[in-house]
Amino acid sequence: MIVTRPEEFRERLAEGWLNADCPSVPRAVFLVEPADFRLSRQAARDNRYMDLTVGVSPSLALAQHRRLTEEIAACGVPVIRFPGREDNPDDLFPNNVFATIPGRFIVGAMLNPERKREARRDDIRAFFADLMEYETVDLGADDGCVAELTGALVMDRSRRLGFCGMTRRVDEAGCRAMHEAFELALTFRFDLKPAEYHTNVVMSVLASRALVICPDAFVDRAVPDAIAESFPGHVLEITQEEKTAFAGNCLALTSEDLFFSATAWRALAPEKRERLQAWGFRVHAVELDEIEKAGGSLRCCIAEIF
């Protein structure tokens, strides 16, 4: 079921039929290392978090990316790394292109030609189809929609509850396709402000038990208010400034281990850091400032394997 109005979302929640019976955190993750790191002009068309005039260091981006891998592995989470490709400048952000639910590998329907090319990678497809023996669902197979997976769609995995913010990176057909591919019970579709390009920059659901959200990023303020009601007592509202520093682009990889970029963690007000820790999260802040020049941050770098 897909709903578009806050009151309808509240009504469906109040009916009490959503069950928290699915895994809330991944059993492993995969990352794609940056190769010859550079900024994508195609992505910059609608990604206002990018500045094409700044210089970048490929060696520093690679070092920061490897450090992220080490930090994740140190938490006991298995990590798979795929090599990047020089002709795919945004492939270090695989979560927009590839995603999973148990037994299913989902390929996104991408907006830009560079990312469409990335979605055709035979090695990543073979890993899931042949080695993992996952069913493949390719949303971009017939160019019938735009659906940039967990960039556009933020999920409470345990309750199979989706939050889809509409931008150029997803259309209505794409929202429907993701709702079905991820086998969601309920999806709330809403509009983000024109300055936004992905939902996972403005909000994150943490291990299905807490919410980080920037209310100012939504066209209708009633939308984030309704979303917040589905996480009573565990809602962290962030400001525009904190969002711009990628504080909404965080990810819980276990029920306790919560990852932020160091830029995002420094930007959070001290009382907000304390609140997250009071909720039982162990925070890992990883320096990714070079990678963030490409308009994405920590969550964008990590594709989850369920």
Tab-separated table of C-alpha atoms in Angstrom:
chain	number	residue	atom	x	y	z
A	1	MET	CA	0.000	0.000	0.000
A	2	ILE	CA	1.294	3.447	-0.960
A	3	VAL	CA	-0.103	6.550	0.754
A	4	THR	CA	0.541	10.208	-0.046
A	5	ARG	CA	-1.206	12.186	2.712
A	6	PRO	CA	-0.004	12.524	6.329
A	7	GLU	CA	-3.458	11.798	7.715
A	8	GLU	CA	-3.707	8.634	5.650
A	9	PHE	CA	-0.264	7.519	6.856
A	10	ARG	CA	-1.347	8.069	10.461
A	11	GLU	CA	-4.548	6.099	9.875
A	12	ARG	CA	-2.688	3.121	8.427
A	13	LEU	CA	-0.235	3.103	11.340
A	14	ALA	CA	-3.057	3.315	13.865
A	15	GLU	CA	-4.637	0.177	12.436
A	16	GLY	CA	-1.815	-1.803	14.029
A	17	TRP	CA	-1.236	-4.296	11.210
A	18	LEU	CA	2.470	-3.601	10.654
A	19	ASN	CA	4.646	-6.323	12.162
A	20	ALA	CA	8.266	-5.827	13.237
A	21	ASP	CA	9.322	-9.247	11.978
A	22	CYS	CA	12.115	-8.584	9.445
A	23	PRO	CA	15.852	-7.925	10.000
A	24	SER	CA	16.458	-4.307	10.979
A	25	VAL	CA	20.181	-4.236	10.136
A	26	PRO	CA	22.221	-5.931	7.403
A	27	ARG	CA	24.206	-9.127	7.799
A	28	ALA	CA	26.994	-7.697	5.619
A	29	VAL	CA	27.752	-4.682	3.429
A	30	PHE	CA	29.541	-3.967	0.190
A	31	LEU	CA	31.414	-0.901	-0.998
A	32	VAL	CA	32.926	0.180	-4.309
A	33	GLU	CA	36.290	1.867	-3.956
A	34	PRO	CA	36.828	5.203	-5.723
A	35	ALA	CA	38.982	4.873	-8.841
A	36	ASP	CA	40.627	8.067	-10.078
A	37	PHE	CA	38.226	10.035	-7.853
A	38	ARG	CA	36.640	13.027	-9.548
A	39	LEU	CA	33.359	14.952	-9.511
A	40	SER	CA	30.513	14.012	-11.839
A	41	ARG	CA	29.109	16.861	-13.926
A	42	GLN	CA	25.998	14.777	-14.597
A	43	ALA	CA	25.320	14.394	-10.864
A	44	ALA	CA	25.937	18.097	-10.278
A	45	ARG	CA	22.944	19.049	-12.436
A	46	ASP	CA	20.612	18.506	-9.480
A	47	ASN	CA	22.966	17.848	-6.552
A	48	ARG	CA	23.376	21.173	-4.796
A	49	TYR	CA	25.725	19.630	-2.248
A	50	MET	CA	28.449	19.691	-4.931
A	51	ASP	CA	30.845	22.435	-5.980
A	52	LEU	CA	32.577	21.646	-9.260
A	53	THR	CA	35.148	24.391	-8.712
A	54	VAL	CA	36.916	22.644	-5.827
A	55	GLY	CA	39.973	20.489	-6.322
A	56	VAL	CA	39.986	16.820	-5.278
A	57	SER	CA	42.640	14.331	-4.228
A	58	PRO	CA	42.116	10.790	-5.561
A	59	SER	CA	44.659	9.354	-3.133
A	60	LEU	CA	43.014	10.988	-0.113
A	61	ALA	CA	39.549	9.840	-1.203
A	62	LEU	CA	40.810	6.267	-1.532
A	63	ALA	CA	42.521	6.399	1.868
A	64	GLN	CA	39.358	7.706	3.555
A	65	HIS	CA	37.257	5.064	1.838
A	66	ARG	CA	39.572	2.293	3.034
A	67	ARG	CA	39.456	3.688	6.551
A	68	LEU	CA	35.654	3.472	6.416
A	69	THR	CA	35.936	-0.184	5.435
A	70	GLU	CA	38.274	-0.853	8.369
A	71	GLU	CA	35.938	0.840	10.844
A	72	ILE	CA	32.966	-1.217	9.654
A	73	ALA	CA	34.896	-4.489	9.764
A	74	ALA	CA	36.101	-3.701	13.283
A	75	CYS	CA	32.460	-3.851	14.415
A	76	GLY	CA	32.226	-7.458	13.214
A	77	VAL	CA	30.232	-6.602	10.085
A	78	PRO	CA	31.495	-8.512	6.993
A	79	VAL	CA	32.620	-6.133	4.251
A	80	ILE	CA	32.974	-6.867	0.528
A	81	ARG	CA	34.850	-4.396	-1.670
A	82	PHE	CA	34.481	-4.115	-5.413
A	83	PRO	CA	36.971	-2.148	-7.533
A	84	GLY	CA	35.848	1.161	-8.919
A	85	ARG	CA	35.977	1.970	-12.613
A	86	GLU	CA	37.467	5.149	-14.030
A	87	ASP	CA	34.524	5.787	-16.362
A	88	ASN	CA	32.020	5.650	-13.463
A	89	PRO	CA	32.873	8.646	-11.236
A	90	ASP	CA	29.938	8.086	-8.842
A	91	ASP	CA	30.320	4.341	-8.380
A	92	LEU	CA	31.683	4.846	-4.868
A	93	PHE	CA	28.016	5.518	-3.972
A	94	PRO	CA	26.575	2.039	-4.751
A	95	ASN	CA	23.542	2.214	-2.470
A	96	ASN	CA	21.632	4.201	-5.099
A	97	VAL	CA	22.215	1.533	-7.741
A	98	PHE	CA	22.197	-1.790	-5.880
A	99	ALA	CA	20.215	-3.006	-2.872
A	100	THR	CA	18.932	-6.229	-1.326
A	101	ILE	CA	16.269	-7.882	0.738
A	102	PRO	CA	16.790	-11.475	1.909
A	103	GLY	CA	17.156	-13.597	-1.218
A	104	ARG	CA	16.718	-10.738	-3.689
A	105	PHE	CA	19.202	-8.440	-5.457
A	106	ILE	CA	17.630	-5.197	-6.708
A	107	VAL	CA	19.156	-3.013	-9.437
A	108	GLY	CA	17.994	0.591	-9.629
A	109	ALA	CA	16.631	2.549	-12.572
A	110	MET	CA	19.081	5.419	-12.711
A	111	LEU	CA	18.546	8.966	-14.003
A	112	ASN	CA	21.973	9.755	-15.454
A	113	PRO	CA	23.783	7.836	-18.245
A	114	GLU	CA	26.924	7.329	-16.128
A	115	ARG	CA	24.925	5.569	-13.462
A	116	LYS	CA	22.926	3.547	-15.992
A	117	ARG	CA	26.271	2.196	-17.173
A	118	GLU	CA	27.259	1.431	-13.606
A	119	ALA	CA	24.048	-0.566	-13.086
A	120	ARG	CA	25.119	-2.943	-15.867
A	121	ARG	CA	28.271	-4.122	-14.049
A	122	ASP	CA	28.536	-7.851	-14.663
A	123	ASP	CA	30.804	-8.556	-11.683
A	124	ILE	CA	28.436	-7.165	-9.046
A	125	ARG	CA	25.463	-8.834	-10.718
A	126	ALA	CA	27.296	-12.164	-10.847
A	127	PHE	CA	28.285	-11.941	-7.192
A	128	PHE	CA	24.656	-11.811	-6.107
A	129	ALA	CA	23.080	-13.992	-8.803
A	130	ASP	CA	25.703	-16.745	-9.046
A	131	LEU	CA	27.554	-16.750	-5.742
A	132	MET	CA	24.804	-15.598	-3.359
A	133	GLU	CA	22.074	-17.201	-5.499
A	134	TYR	CA	19.804	-14.178	-5.069
A	135	GLU	CA	16.947	-13.490	-7.441
A	136	THR	CA	17.711	-10.402	-9.553
A	137	VAL	CA	15.067	-7.701	-9.989
A	138	ASP	CA	16.244	-5.068	-12.462
A	139	LEU	CA	14.078	-1.955	-12.227
A	140	GLY	CA	15.926	-0.286	-15.090
A	141	ALA	CA	15.565	-3.139	-17.560
A	142	ASP	CA	12.967	-1.380	-19.723
A	143	ASP	CA	13.562	2.322	-18.895
A	144	GLY	CA	9.992	2.542	-17.632
A	145	CYS	CA	10.773	4.452	-14.460
A	146	VAL	CA	13.372	6.286	-12.384
A	147	ALA	CA	14.118	4.631	-9.041
A	148	GLU	CA	17.411	5.345	-7.279
A	149	LEU	CA	16.814	2.770	-4.536
A	150	THR	CA	17.991	3.621	-1.016
A	151	GLY	CA	18.915	7.115	-2.097
A	152	ALA	CA	15.263	7.894	-2.835
A	153	LEU	CA	13.729	5.353	-0.447
A	154	VAL	CA	14.522	5.286	3.279
A	155	MET	CA	13.176	2.231	5.071
A	156	ASP	CA	12.264	0.916	8.475
A	157	ARG	CA	13.362	-2.549	7.445
A	158	SER	CA	11.884	-4.387	10.421
A	159	ARG	CA	8.322	-3.150	9.799
A	160	ARG	CA	8.706	-3.112	5.989
A	161	LEU	CA	7.842	0.581	6.080
A	162	GLY	CA	9.118	2.882	3.323
A	163	PHE	CA	9.560	6.651	3.060
A	164	CYS	CA	9.930	7.891	-0.521
A	165	GLY	CA	10.807	11.539	-1.134
A	166	MET	CA	9.986	12.674	-4.654
A	167	THR	CA	12.754	14.419	-6.637
A	168	ARG	CA	14.187	14.013	-10.136
A	169	ARG	CA	15.822	10.804	-8.877
A	170	VAL	CA	12.495	8.937	-8.547
A	171	ASP	CA	9.116	9.107	-10.247
A	172	GLU	CA	5.735	7.638	-9.315
A	173	ALA	CA	6.334	4.504	-11.367
A	174	GLY	CA	9.706	4.124	-9.671
A	175	CYS	CA	8.130	4.464	-6.244
A	176	ARG	CA	5.659	1.707	-7.089
A	177	ALA	CA	8.420	-0.487	-8.484
A	178	MET	CA	10.529	-0.105	-5.332
A	179	HIS	CA	7.532	-0.719	-3.082
A	180	GLU	CA	7.036	-4.044	-4.822
A	181	ALA	CA	10.712	-4.988	-5.189
A	182	PHE	CA	11.474	-4.397	-1.498
A	183	GLU	CA	8.227	-6.178	-0.558
A	184	LEU	CA	7.136	-3.251	1.596
A	185	ALA	CA	3.925	-3.345	3.566
A	186	LEU	CA	3.422	0.428	3.540
A	187	THR	CA	5.150	3.261	1.671
A	188	PHE	CA	4.631	6.953	2.423
A	189	ARG	CA	5.311	9.051	-0.697
A	190	PHE	CA	5.854	12.791	-0.294
A	191	ASP	CA	7.570	15.794	-1.875
A	192	LEU	CA	10.969	17.103	-0.872
A	193	LYS	CA	11.962	20.711	-1.488
A	194	PRO	CA	13.574	21.471	-4.885
A	195	ALA	CA	17.025	21.816	-3.320
A	196	GLU	CA	17.062	18.131	-2.354
A	197	TYR	CA	18.032	15.231	-4.587
A	198	HIS	CA	17.826	12.151	-2.304
A	199	THR	CA	15.749	11.270	0.747
A	200	ASN	CA	18.715	9.684	2.505
A	201	VAL	CA	20.356	13.092	2.846
A	202	VAL	CA	17.431	14.519	4.825
A	203	MET	CA	16.498	11.529	7.024
A	204	SER	CA	17.664	8.160	8.280
A	205	VAL	CA	15.964	5.324	10.159
A	206	LEU	CA	18.419	3.845	12.651
A	207	ALA	CA	18.096	0.072	13.140
A	208	SER	CA	14.297	0.459	12.979
A	209	ARG	CA	14.291	2.070	16.432
A	210	ALA	CA	15.141	5.753	15.946
A	211	LEU	CA	14.788	8.519	13.384
A	212	VAL	CA	17.055	11.364	12.293
A	213	ILE	CA	15.159	13.922	10.209
A	214	CYS	CA	15.394	17.494	8.898
A	215	PRO	CA	11.832	18.891	8.842
A	216	ASP	CA	12.859	21.935	6.800
A	217	ALA	CA	13.676	19.723	3.800
A	218	PHE	CA	10.025	18.764	3.209
A	219	VAL	CA	7.478	20.742	1.197
A	220	ASP	CA	4.731	20.000	3.734
A	221	ARG	CA	5.745	20.270	7.418
A	222	ALA	CA	2.944	17.864	8.307
A	223	VAL	CA	4.895	15.074	6.561
A	224	PRO	CA	7.939	14.949	8.888
A	225	ASP	CA	5.596	15.379	11.853
A	226	ALA	CA	3.668	12.274	10.780
A	227	ILE	CA	6.863	10.309	10.137
A	228	ALA	CA	8.155	11.261	13.589
A	229	GLU	CA	5.038	9.852	15.222
A	230	SER	CA	6.039	6.405	13.995
A	231	PHE	CA	9.190	6.545	16.187
A	232	PRO	CA	7.807	7.822	19.505
A	233	GLY	CA	10.455	9.033	21.922
A	234	HIS	CA	13.321	8.410	19.501
A	235	VAL	CA	13.299	11.302	17.032
A	236	LEU	CA	16.308	13.526	16.439
A	237	GLU	CA	15.431	16.645	14.455
A	238	ILE	CA	18.343	18.280	12.674
A	239	THR	CA	18.702	21.786	11.274
A	240	GLN	CA	19.388	22.822	7.688
A	241	GLU	CA	23.008	23.472	8.644
A	242	GLU	CA	23.403	20.024	10.204
A	243	LYS	CA	21.750	18.435	7.166
A	244	THR	CA	24.085	20.275	4.795
A	245	ALA	CA	26.969	18.735	6.741
A	246	PHE	CA	25.393	15.311	6.015
A	247	ALA	CA	24.103	14.633	9.545
A	248	GLY	CA	21.047	12.985	7.987
A	249	ASN	CA	23.226	10.667	5.894
A	250	CYS	CA	24.071	8.322	8.759
A	251	LEU	CA	23.570	4.563	9.048
A	252	ALA	CA	23.235	1.988	11.829
A	253	LEU	CA	25.002	-1.224	10.794
A	254	THR	CA	24.175	-3.142	13.966
A	255	SER	CA	21.555	-2.463	16.606
A	256	GLU	CA	24.192	-0.433	18.470
A	257	ASP	CA	26.863	0.650	15.967
A	258	LEU	CA	25.937	3.956	14.333
A	259	PHE	CA	28.127	5.504	11.634
A	260	PHE	CA	28.456	9.203	10.784
A	261	SER	CA	30.999	11.049	8.719
A	262	ALA	CA	33.281	13.089	10.964
A	263	THR	CA	31.985	16.256	9.276
A	264	ALA	CA	28.416	15.326	10.166
A	265	TRP	CA	29.247	14.349	13.743
A	266	ARG	CA	31.119	17.607	14.362
A	267	ALA	CA	28.154	19.565	12.987
A	268	LEU	CA	25.630	18.010	15.380
A	269	ALA	CA	24.801	20.060	18.466
A	270	PRO	CA	26.325	18.501	21.623
A	271	GLU	CA	22.932	17.733	23.157
A	272	LYS	CA	21.966	15.815	20.011
A	273	ARG	CA	25.126	13.715	20.176
A	274	GLU	CA	24.339	12.944	23.811
A	275	ARG	CA	20.791	11.923	22.941
A	276	LEU	CA	21.949	9.391	20.353
A	277	GLN	CA	24.362	7.891	22.856
A	278	ALA	CA	21.645	7.830	25.524
A	279	TRP	CA	19.567	5.729	23.116
A	280	GLY	CA	22.304	3.093	23.273
A	281	PHE	CA	24.203	3.825	20.069
A	282	ARG	CA	27.987	3.488	19.807
A	283	VAL	CA	28.933	6.245	17.397
A	284	HIS	CA	31.704	5.818	14.834
A	285	ALA	CA	32.731	9.084	13.169
A	286	VAL	CA	34.825	8.538	10.036
A	287	GLU	CA	36.605	11.326	8.175
A	288	LEU	CA	35.164	11.507	4.653
A	289	ASP	CA	35.503	15.177	3.806
A	290	GLU	CA	37.259	14.484	0.494
A	291	ILE	CA	34.567	12.046	-0.628
A	292	GLU	CA	31.848	14.471	0.479
A	293	LYS	CA	32.983	16.882	-2.238
A	294	ALA	CA	31.183	14.502	-4.634
A	295	GLY	CA	27.828	15.360	-3.045
A	296	GLY	CA	27.309	12.243	-0.937
A	297	SER	CA	28.526	10.971	2.386
A	298	LEU	CA	28.823	7.890	4.528
A	299	ARG	CA	25.442	6.280	3.999
A	300	CYS	CA	25.787	6.718	0.234
A	301	CYS	CA	29.031	4.718	0.283
A	302	ILE	CA	27.478	1.649	1.907
A	303	ALA	CA	25.204	-0.886	0.207
A	304	GLU	CA	23.573	-3.288	2.652
A	305	ILE	CA	23.296	-7.042	2.224
A	306	PHE	CA	20.224	-8.541	3.929
